[in-house]
PDB file of C-alpha atoms in Angstrom:
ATOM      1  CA  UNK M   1       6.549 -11.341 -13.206  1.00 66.00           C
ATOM      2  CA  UNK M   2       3.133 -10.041 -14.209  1.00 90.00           C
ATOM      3  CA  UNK M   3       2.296  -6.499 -12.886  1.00 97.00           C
ATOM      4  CA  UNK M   4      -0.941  -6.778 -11.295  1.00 98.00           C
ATOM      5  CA  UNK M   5      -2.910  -3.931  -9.951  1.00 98.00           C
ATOM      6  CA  UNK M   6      -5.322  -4.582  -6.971  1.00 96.00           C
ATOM      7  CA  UNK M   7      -7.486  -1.629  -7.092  1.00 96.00           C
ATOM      8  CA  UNK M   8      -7.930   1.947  -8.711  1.00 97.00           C
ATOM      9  CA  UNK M   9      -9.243   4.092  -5.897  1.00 97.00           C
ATOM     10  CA  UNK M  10     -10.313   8.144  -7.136  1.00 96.00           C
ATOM     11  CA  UNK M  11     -11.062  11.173  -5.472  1.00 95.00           C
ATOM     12  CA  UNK M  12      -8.961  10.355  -2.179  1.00 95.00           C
ATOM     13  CA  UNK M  13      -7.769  13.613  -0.581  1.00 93.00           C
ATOM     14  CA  UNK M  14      -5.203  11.524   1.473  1.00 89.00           C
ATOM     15  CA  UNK M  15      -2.314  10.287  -0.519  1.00 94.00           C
ATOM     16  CA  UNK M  16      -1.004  13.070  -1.722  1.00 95.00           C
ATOM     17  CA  UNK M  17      -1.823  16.827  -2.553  1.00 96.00           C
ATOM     18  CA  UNK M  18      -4.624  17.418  -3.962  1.00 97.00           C
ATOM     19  CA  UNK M  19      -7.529  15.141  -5.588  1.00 98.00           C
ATOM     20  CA  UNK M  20      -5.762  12.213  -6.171  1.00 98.00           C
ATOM     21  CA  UNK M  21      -6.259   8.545  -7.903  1.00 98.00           C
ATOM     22  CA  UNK M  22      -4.515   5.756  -6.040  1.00 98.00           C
ATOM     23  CA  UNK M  23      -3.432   2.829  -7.836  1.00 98.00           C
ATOM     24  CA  UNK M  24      -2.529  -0.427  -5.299  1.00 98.00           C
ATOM     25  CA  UNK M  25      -0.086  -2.628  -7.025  1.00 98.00           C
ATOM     26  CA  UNK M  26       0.166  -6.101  -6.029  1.00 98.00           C
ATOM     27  CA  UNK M  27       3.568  -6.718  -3.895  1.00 98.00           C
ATOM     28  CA  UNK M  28       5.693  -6.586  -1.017  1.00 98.00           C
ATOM     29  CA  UNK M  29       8.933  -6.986  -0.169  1.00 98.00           C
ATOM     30  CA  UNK M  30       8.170  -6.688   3.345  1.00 98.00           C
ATOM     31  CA  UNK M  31       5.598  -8.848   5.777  1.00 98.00           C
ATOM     32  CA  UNK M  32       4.341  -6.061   7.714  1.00 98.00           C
ATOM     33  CA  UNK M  33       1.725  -7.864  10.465  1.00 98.00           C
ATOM     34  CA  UNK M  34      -0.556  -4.774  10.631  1.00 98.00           C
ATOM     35  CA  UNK M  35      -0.854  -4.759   6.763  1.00 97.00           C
ATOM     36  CA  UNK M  36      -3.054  -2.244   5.870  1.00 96.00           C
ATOM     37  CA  UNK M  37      -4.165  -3.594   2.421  1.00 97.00           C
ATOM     38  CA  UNK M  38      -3.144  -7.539   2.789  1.00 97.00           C
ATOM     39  CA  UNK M  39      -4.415  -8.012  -0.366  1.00 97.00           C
ATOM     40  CA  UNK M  40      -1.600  -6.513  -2.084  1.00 98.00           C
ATOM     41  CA  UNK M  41       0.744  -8.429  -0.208  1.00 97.00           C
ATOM     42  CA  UNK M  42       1.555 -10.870  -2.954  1.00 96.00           C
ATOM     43  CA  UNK M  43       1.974 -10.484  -6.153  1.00 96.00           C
ATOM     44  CA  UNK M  44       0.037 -13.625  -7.570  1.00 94.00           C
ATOM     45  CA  UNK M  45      -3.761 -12.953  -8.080  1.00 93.00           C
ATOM     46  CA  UNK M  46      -6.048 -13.727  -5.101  1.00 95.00           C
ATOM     47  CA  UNK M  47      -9.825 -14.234  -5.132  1.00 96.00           C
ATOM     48  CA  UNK M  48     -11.598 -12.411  -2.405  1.00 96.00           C
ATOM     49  CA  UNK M  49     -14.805 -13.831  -0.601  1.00 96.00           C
ATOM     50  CA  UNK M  50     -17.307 -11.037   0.194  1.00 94.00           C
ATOM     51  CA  UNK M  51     -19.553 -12.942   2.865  1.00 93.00           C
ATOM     52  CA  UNK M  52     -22.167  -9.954   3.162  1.00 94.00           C
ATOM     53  CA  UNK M  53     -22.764 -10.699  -0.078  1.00 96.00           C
ATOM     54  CA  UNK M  54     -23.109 -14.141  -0.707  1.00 96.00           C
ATOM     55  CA  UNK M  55     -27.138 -15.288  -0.892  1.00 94.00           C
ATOM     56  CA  UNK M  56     -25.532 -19.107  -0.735  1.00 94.00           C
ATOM     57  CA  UNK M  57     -27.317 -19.740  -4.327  1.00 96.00           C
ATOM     58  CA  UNK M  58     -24.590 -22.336  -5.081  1.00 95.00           C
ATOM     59  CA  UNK M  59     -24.143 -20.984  -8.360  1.00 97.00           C
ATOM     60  CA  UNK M  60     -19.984 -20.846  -7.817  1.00 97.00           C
ATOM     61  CA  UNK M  61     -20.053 -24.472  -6.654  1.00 96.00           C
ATOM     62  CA  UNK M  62     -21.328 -25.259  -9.985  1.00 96.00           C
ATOM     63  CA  UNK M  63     -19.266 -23.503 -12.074  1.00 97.00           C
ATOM     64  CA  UNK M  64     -15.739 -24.810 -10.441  1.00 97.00           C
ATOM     65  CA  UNK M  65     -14.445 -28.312 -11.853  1.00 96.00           C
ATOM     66  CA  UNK M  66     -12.193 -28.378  -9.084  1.00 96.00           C
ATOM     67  CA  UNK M  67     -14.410 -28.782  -6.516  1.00 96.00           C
ATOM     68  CA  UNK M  68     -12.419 -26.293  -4.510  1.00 97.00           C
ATOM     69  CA  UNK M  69     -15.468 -24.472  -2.748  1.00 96.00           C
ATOM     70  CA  UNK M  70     -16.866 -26.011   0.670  1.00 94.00           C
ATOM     71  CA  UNK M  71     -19.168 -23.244   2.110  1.00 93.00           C
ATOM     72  CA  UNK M  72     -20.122 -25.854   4.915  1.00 89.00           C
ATOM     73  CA  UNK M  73     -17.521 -24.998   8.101  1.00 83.00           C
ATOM     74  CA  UNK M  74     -18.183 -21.224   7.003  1.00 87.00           C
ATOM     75  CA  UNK M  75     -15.645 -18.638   6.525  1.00 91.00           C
ATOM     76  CA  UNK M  76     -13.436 -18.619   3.506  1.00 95.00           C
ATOM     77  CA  UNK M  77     -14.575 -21.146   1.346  1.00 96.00           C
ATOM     78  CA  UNK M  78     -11.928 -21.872  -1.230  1.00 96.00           C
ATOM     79  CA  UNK M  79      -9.206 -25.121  -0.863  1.00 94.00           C
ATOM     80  CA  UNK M  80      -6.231 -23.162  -2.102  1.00 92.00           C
ATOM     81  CA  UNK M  81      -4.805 -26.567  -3.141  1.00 94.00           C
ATOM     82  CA  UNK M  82      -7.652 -27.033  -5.378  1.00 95.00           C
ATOM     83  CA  UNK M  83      -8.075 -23.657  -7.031  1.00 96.00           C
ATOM     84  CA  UNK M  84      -6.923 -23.009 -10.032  1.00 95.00           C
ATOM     85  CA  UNK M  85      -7.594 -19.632 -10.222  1.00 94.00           C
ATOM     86  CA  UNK M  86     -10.040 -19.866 -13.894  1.00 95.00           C
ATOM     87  CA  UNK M  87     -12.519 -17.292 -12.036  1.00 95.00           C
ATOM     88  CA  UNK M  88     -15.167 -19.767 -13.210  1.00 97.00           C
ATOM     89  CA  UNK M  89     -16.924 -19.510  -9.663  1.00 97.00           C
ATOM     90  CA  UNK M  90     -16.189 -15.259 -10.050  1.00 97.00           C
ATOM     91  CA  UNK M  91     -17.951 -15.181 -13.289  1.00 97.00           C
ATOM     92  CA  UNK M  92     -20.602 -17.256 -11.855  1.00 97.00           C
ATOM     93  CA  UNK M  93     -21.698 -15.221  -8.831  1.00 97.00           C
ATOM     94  CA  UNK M  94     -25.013 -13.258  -9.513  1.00 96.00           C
ATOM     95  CA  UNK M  95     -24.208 -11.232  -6.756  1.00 95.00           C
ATOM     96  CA  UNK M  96     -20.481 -10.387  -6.904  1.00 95.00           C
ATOM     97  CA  UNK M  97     -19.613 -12.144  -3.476  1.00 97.00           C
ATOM     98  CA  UNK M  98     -16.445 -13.411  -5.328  1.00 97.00           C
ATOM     99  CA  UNK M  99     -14.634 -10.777  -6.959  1.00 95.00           C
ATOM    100  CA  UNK M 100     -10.379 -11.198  -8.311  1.00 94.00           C
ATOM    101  CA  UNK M 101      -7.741  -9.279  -6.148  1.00 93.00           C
ATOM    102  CA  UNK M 102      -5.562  -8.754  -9.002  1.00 94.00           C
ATOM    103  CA  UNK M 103      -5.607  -7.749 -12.730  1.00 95.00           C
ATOM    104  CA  UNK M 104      -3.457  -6.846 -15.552  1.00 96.00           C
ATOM    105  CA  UNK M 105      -3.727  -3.491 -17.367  1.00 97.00           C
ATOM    106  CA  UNK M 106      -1.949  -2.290 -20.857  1.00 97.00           C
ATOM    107  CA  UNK M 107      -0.183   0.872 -19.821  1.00 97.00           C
ATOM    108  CA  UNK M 108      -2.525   2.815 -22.235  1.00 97.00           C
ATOM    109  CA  UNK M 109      -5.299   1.222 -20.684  1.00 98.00           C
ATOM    110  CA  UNK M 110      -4.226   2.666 -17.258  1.00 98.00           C
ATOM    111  CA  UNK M 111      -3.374   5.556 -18.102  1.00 98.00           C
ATOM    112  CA  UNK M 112      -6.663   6.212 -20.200  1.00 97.00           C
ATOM    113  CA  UNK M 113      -8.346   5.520 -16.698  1.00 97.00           C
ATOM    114  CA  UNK M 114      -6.119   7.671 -14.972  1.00 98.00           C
ATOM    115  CA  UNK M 115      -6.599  10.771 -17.106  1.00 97.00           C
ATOM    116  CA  UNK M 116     -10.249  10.568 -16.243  1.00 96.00           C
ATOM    117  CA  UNK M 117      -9.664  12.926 -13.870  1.00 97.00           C
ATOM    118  CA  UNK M 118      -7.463  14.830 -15.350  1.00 97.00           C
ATOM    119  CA  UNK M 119      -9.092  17.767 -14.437  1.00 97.00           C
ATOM    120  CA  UNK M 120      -9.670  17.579 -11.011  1.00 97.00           C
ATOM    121  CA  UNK M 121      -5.768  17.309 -10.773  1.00 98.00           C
ATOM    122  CA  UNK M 122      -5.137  20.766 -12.396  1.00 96.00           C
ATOM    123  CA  UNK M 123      -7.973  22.517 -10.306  1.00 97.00           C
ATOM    124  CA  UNK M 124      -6.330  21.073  -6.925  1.00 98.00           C
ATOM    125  CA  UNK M 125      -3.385  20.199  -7.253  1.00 97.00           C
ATOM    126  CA  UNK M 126      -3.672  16.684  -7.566  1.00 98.00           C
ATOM    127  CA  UNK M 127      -2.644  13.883  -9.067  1.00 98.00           C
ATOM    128  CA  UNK M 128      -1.771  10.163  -9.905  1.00 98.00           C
ATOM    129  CA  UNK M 129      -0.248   8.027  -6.262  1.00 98.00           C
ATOM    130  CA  UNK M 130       1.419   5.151  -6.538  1.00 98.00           C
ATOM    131  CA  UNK M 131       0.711   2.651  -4.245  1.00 98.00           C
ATOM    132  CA  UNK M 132       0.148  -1.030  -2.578  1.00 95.00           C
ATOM    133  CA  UNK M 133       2.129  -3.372  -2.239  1.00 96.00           C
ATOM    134  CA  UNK M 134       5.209  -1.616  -2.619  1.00 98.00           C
ATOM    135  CA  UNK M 135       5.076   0.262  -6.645  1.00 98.00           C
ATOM    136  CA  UNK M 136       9.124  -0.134  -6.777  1.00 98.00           C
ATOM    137  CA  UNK M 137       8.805  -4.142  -7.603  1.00 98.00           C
ATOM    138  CA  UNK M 138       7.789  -3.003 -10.779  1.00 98.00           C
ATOM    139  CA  UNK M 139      10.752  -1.084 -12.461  1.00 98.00           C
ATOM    140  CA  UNK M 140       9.751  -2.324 -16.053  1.00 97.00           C
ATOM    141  CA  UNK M 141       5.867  -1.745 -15.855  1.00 98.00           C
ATOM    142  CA  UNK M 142       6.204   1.788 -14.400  1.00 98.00           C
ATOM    143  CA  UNK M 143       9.628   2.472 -16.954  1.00 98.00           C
ATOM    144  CA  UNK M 144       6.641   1.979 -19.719  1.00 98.00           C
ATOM    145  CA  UNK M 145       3.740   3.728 -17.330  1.00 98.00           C
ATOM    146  CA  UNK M 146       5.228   6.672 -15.933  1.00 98.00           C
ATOM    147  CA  UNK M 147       6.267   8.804 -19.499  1.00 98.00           C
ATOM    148  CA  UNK M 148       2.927   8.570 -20.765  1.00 98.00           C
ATOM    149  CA  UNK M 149       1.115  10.049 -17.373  1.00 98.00           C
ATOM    150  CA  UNK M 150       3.579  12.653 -17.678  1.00 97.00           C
ATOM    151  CA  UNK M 151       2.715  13.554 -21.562  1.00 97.00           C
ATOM    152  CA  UNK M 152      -0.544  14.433 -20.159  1.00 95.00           C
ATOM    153  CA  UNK M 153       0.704  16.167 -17.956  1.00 96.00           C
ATOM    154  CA  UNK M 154      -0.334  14.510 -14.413  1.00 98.00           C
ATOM    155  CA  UNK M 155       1.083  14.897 -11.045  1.00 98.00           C
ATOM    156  CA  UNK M 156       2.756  11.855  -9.892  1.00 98.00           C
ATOM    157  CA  UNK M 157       3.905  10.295  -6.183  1.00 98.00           C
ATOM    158  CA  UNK M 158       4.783   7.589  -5.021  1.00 98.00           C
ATOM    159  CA  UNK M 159       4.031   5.552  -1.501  1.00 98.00           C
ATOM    160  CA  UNK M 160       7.439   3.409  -0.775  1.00 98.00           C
ATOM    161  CA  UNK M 161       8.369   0.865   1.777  1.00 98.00           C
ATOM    162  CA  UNK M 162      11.373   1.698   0.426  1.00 98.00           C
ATOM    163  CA  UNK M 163      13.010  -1.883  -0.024  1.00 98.00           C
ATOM    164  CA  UNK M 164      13.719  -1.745  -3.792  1.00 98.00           C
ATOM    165  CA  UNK M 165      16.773  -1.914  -5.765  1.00 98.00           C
ATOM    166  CA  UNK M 166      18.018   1.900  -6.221  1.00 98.00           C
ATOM    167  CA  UNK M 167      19.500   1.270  -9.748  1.00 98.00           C
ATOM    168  CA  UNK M 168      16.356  -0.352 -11.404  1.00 97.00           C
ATOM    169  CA  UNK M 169      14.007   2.746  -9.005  1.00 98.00           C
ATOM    170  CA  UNK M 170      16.575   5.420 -10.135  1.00 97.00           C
ATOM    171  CA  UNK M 171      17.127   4.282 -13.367  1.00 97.00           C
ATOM    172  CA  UNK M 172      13.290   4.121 -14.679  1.00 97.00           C
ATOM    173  CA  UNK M 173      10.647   5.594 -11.956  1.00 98.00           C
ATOM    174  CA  UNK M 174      12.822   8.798 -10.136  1.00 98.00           C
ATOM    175  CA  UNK M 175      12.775  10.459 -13.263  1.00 98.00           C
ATOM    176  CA  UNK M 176       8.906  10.543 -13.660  1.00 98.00           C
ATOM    177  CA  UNK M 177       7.665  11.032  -9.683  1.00 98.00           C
ATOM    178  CA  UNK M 178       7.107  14.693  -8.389  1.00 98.00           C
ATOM    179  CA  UNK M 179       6.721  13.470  -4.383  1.00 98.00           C
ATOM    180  CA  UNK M 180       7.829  10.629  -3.075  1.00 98.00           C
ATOM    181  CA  UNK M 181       6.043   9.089   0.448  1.00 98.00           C
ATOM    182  CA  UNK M 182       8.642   7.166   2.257  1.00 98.00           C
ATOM    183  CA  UNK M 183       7.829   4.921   5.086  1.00 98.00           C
ATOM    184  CA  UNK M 184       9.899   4.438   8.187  1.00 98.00           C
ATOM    185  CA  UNK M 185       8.048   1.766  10.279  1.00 98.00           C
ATOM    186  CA  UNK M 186      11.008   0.819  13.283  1.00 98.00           C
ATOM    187  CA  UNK M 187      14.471   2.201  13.579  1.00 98.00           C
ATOM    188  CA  UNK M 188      16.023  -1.236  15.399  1.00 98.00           C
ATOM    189  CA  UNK M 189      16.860  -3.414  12.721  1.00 98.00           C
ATOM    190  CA  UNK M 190      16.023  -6.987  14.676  1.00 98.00           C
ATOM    191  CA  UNK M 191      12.609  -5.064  15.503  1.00 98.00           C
ATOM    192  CA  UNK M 192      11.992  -4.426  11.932  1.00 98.00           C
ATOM    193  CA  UNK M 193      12.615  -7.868  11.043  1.00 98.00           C
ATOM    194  CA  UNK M 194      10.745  -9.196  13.692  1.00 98.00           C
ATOM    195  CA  UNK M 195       7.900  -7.400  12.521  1.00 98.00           C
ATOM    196  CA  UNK M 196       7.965  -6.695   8.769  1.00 98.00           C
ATOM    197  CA  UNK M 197       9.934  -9.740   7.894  1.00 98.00           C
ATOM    198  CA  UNK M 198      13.400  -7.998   6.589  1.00 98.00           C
ATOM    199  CA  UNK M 199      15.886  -5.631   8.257  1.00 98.00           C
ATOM    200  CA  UNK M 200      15.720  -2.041   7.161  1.00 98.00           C
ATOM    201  CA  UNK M 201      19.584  -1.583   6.277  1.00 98.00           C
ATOM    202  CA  UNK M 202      18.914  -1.099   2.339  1.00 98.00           C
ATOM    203  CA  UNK M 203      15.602   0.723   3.560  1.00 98.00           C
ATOM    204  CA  UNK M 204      17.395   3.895   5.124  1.00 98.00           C
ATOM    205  CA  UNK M 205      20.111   3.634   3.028  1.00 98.00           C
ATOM    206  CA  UNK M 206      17.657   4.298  -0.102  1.00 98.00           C
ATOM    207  CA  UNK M 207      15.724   7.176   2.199  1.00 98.00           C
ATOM    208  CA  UNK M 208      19.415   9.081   2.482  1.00 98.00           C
ATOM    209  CA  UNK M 209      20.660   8.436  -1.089  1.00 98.00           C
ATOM    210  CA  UNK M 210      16.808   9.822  -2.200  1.00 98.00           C
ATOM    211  CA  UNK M 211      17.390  12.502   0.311  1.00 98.00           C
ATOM    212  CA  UNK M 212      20.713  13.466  -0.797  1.00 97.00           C
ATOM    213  CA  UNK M 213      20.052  13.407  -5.098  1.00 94.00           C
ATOM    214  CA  UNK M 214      17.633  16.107  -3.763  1.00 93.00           C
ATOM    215  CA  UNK M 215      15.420  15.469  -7.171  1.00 94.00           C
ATOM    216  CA  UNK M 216      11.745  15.376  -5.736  1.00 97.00           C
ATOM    217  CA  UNK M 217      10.106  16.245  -2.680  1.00 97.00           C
ATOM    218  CA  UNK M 218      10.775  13.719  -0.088  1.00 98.00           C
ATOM    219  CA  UNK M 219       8.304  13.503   2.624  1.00 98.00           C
ATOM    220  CA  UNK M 220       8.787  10.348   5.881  1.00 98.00           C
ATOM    221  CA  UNK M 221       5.718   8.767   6.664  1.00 98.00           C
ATOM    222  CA  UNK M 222       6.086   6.965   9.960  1.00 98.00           C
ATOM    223  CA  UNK M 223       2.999   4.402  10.429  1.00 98.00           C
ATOM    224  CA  UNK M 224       1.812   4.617  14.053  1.00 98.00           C
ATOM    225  CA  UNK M 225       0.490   0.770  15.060  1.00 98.00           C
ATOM    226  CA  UNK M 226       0.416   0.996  19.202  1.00 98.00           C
ATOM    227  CA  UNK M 227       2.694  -1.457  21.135  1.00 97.00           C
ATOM    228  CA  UNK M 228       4.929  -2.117  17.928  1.00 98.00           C
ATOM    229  CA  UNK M 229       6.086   1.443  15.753  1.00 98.00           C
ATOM    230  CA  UNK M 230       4.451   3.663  19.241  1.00 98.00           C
ATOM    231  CA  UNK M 231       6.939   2.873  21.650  1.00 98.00           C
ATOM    232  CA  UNK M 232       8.817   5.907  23.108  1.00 98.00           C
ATOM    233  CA  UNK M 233      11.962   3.782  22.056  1.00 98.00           C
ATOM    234  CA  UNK M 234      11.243   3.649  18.328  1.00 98.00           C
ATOM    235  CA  UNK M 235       9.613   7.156  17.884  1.00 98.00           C
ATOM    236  CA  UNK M 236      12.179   8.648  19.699  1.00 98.00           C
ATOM    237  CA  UNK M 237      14.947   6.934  17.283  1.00 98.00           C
ATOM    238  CA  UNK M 238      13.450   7.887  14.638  1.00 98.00           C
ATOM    239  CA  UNK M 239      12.663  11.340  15.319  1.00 98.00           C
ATOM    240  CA  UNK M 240      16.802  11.891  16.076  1.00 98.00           C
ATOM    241  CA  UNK M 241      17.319   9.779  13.199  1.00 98.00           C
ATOM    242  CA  UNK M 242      15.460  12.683  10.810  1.00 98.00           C
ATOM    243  CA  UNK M 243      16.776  15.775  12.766  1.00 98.00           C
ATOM    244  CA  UNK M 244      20.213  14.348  12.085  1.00 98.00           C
ATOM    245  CA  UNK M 245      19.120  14.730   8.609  1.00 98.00           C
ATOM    246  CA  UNK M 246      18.144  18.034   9.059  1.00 97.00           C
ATOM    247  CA  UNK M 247      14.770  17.041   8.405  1.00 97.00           C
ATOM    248  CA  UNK M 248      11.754  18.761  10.245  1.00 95.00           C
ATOM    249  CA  UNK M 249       8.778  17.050   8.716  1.00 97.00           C
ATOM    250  CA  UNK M 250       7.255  14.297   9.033  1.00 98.00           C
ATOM    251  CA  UNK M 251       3.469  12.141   8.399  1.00 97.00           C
ATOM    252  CA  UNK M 252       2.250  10.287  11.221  1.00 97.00           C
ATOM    253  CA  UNK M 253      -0.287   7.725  10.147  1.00 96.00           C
ATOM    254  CA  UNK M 254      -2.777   6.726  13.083  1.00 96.00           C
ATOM    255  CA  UNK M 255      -3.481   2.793  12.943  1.00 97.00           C
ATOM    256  CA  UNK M 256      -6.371   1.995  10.834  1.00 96.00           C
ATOM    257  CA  UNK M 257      -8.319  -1.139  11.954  1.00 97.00           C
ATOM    258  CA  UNK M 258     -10.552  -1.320   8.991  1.00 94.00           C
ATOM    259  CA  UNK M 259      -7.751  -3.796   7.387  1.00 95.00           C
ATOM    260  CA  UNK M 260      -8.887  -6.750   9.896  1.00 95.00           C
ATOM    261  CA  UNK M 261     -12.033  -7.393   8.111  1.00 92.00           C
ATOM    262  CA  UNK M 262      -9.917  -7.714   4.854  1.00 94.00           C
ATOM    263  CA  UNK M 263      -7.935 -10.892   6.100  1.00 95.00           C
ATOM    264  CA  UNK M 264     -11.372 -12.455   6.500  1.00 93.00           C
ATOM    265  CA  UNK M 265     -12.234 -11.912   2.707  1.00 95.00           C
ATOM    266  CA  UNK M 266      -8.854 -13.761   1.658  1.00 96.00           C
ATOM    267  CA  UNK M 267      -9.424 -16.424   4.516  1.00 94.00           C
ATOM    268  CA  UNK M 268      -6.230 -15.360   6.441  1.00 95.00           C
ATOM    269  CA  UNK M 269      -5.238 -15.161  10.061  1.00 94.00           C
ATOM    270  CA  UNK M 270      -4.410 -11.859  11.846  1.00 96.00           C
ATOM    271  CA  UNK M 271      -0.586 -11.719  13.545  1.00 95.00           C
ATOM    272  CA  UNK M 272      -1.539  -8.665  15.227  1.00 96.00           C
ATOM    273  CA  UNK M 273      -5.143  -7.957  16.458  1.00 89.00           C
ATOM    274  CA  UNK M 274      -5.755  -4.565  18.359  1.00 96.00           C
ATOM    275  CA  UNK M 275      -9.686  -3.559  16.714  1.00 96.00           C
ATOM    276  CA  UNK M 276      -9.952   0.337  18.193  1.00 97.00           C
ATOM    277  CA  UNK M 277      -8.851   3.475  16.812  1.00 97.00           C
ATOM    278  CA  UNK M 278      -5.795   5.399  18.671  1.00 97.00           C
ATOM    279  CA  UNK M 279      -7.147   7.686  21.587  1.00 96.00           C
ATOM    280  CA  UNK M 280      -6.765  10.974  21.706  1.00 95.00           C
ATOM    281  CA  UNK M 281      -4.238  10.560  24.433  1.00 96.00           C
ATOM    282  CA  UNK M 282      -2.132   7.868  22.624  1.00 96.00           C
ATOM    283  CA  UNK M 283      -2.019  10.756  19.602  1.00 96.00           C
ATOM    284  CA  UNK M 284      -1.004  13.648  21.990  1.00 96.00           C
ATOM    285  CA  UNK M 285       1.879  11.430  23.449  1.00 97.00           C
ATOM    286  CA  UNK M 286       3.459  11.134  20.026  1.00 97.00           C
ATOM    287  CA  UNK M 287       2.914  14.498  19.090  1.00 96.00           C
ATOM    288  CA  UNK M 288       4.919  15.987  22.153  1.00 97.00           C
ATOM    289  CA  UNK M 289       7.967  13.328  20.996  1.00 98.00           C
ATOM    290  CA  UNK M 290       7.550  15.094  17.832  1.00 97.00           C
ATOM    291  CA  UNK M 291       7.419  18.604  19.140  1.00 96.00           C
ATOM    292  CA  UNK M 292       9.073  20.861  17.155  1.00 94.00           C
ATOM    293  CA  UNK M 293       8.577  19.160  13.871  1.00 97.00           C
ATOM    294  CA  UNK M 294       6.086  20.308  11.209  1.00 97.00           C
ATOM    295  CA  UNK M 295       3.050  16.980  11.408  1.00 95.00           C
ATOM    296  CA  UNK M 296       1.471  16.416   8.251  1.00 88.00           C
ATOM    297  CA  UNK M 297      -1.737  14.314   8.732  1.00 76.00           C
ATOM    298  CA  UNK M 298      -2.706  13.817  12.235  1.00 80.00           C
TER     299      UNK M 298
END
């Protein structure tokens, strides 16, 4: 499988300490229905449709010998059946309205764009975060990655789901990371399947073997998406779950809508809709569940 890397984000200040540069690998075990970044869901390369942009020139239409481009019922305008993903219509666009989700990079290559920044990591703290898409379904890639960002010295964590295979993730990317973000989504296992696709029986069995090899700073991330991972139920689970692990920290990550508008640009359907921001009354609910516990990011 080709390692393909959906976008190179720098300067965030949230995914990690620090200035940090995010790289979203292309991915997932899991089938979240809230996905954040849907684009990095699979790992094949996508082509993204950015209708703001599109000045309906027909320039695209031209350029594909598929025919696989109707812009007449609106919306997405691609006939995946059709498209053989040249990125003749891509090319074509004068103004960018089509644009890959997906490349390849050489490992130098990456890292030579990662290093960029090389000094904003030493002044705060910062560093390189691995993200997506879940990093771990690419043992191989980051085996070959992860020992040159750390010849240069760089800072390096990595966002989890936390389905991966422990040998392959202990064997050539635990060696390299410095933090480690580990999501906990539901505590049930039929509610985790029901809503990311999989059980999570290999999930917190990887979060307590990483917890007890005690070899980087370990930090659960619990992803807050109302009337799924924000019942009392769930929150309360998990919260016993990590004092029974003697752990007292935890990230609470308040749902994002912003990742709506990106099922649009890949012409896909949303399995969960809600379009606000928590209130602050949702947010002070879950932080009295949590009382007691040291919140990162809230």
């Amino acid at each position: 499988m080709n390692t393909l890397i959906a976008d190179i984000k720098r300067n965030s200040l949230d995914d990690g300490p620090g200035i940090r540069t995010l790289v979203f690998f292309k991915g997932c075990p899991l089938n979240c229905v809230w996905c954040q970044n849907p684009e990095t869901k699979t790992p094949a390369q996508e082509i993204i449709y950015k209708q703001e942009k599109c000045q309906g020139c027909g320039e695209c239409r031209k350029a594909c010998k598929e025919n696989a481009l109707n812009f007449t019922a609106g919306g997405y305008p691609f006939d995946r059946s059709r498209c053989t993903m040249c990125g003749a219509c891509v090319r074509a666009c004068p103004e960018e309205a089509l644009a890959f989700a997906g490349r390849t990079y050489k490992e130098e290559e990456l890292v030579n764009i990662l290093a960029k920044d090389a000094v904003f990591y030493r002044n705060t703290g910062g560093g390189v975060t691995l993200s997506g898409g879940e990093p771990g379904m690419h043992p191989a890639y980051l085996r070959r990655l992860l020992p040159l960002l750390k010849e240069q010295g760089i800072n390096v964590c990595m966002e989890t789901c936390g389905q991966y295979d422990r040998h392959s993730f202990e064997e050539s990317i635990l060696p390299f990371l410095d933090i480690v973000y580990f999501d906990l989504k539901l505590f049930d296992a039929s509610e985790h399947a029901r809503f990311c696709g999989i059980g999570n029986k290999a999930i917190l069995a990887n979060f307590e073997a990483l917890l007890a090899e005690k070899k980087v700073e370990l930090l659960p991330r619990i992803p807050l998406v109302p009337g799924i991972t924000t019942t009392d139920e769930n929150l309360t689970a998990l919260r016993d779950y990590l004092s029974g692990l003697s752990l007292n920290k935890v990230e609470l990550l308040p749902y994002n809508p912003l990742w709506l508008s990106k099922l649009d640009a890949l012409g896909l359907k949303p399995e969960y809709g809600r379009r606000t921001w928590m209130d602050p009354g949702e947010k002070g609910h879950i932080k009295e569940i949590f009382k007691g516990f040291e919140i990162n990011v809230f």
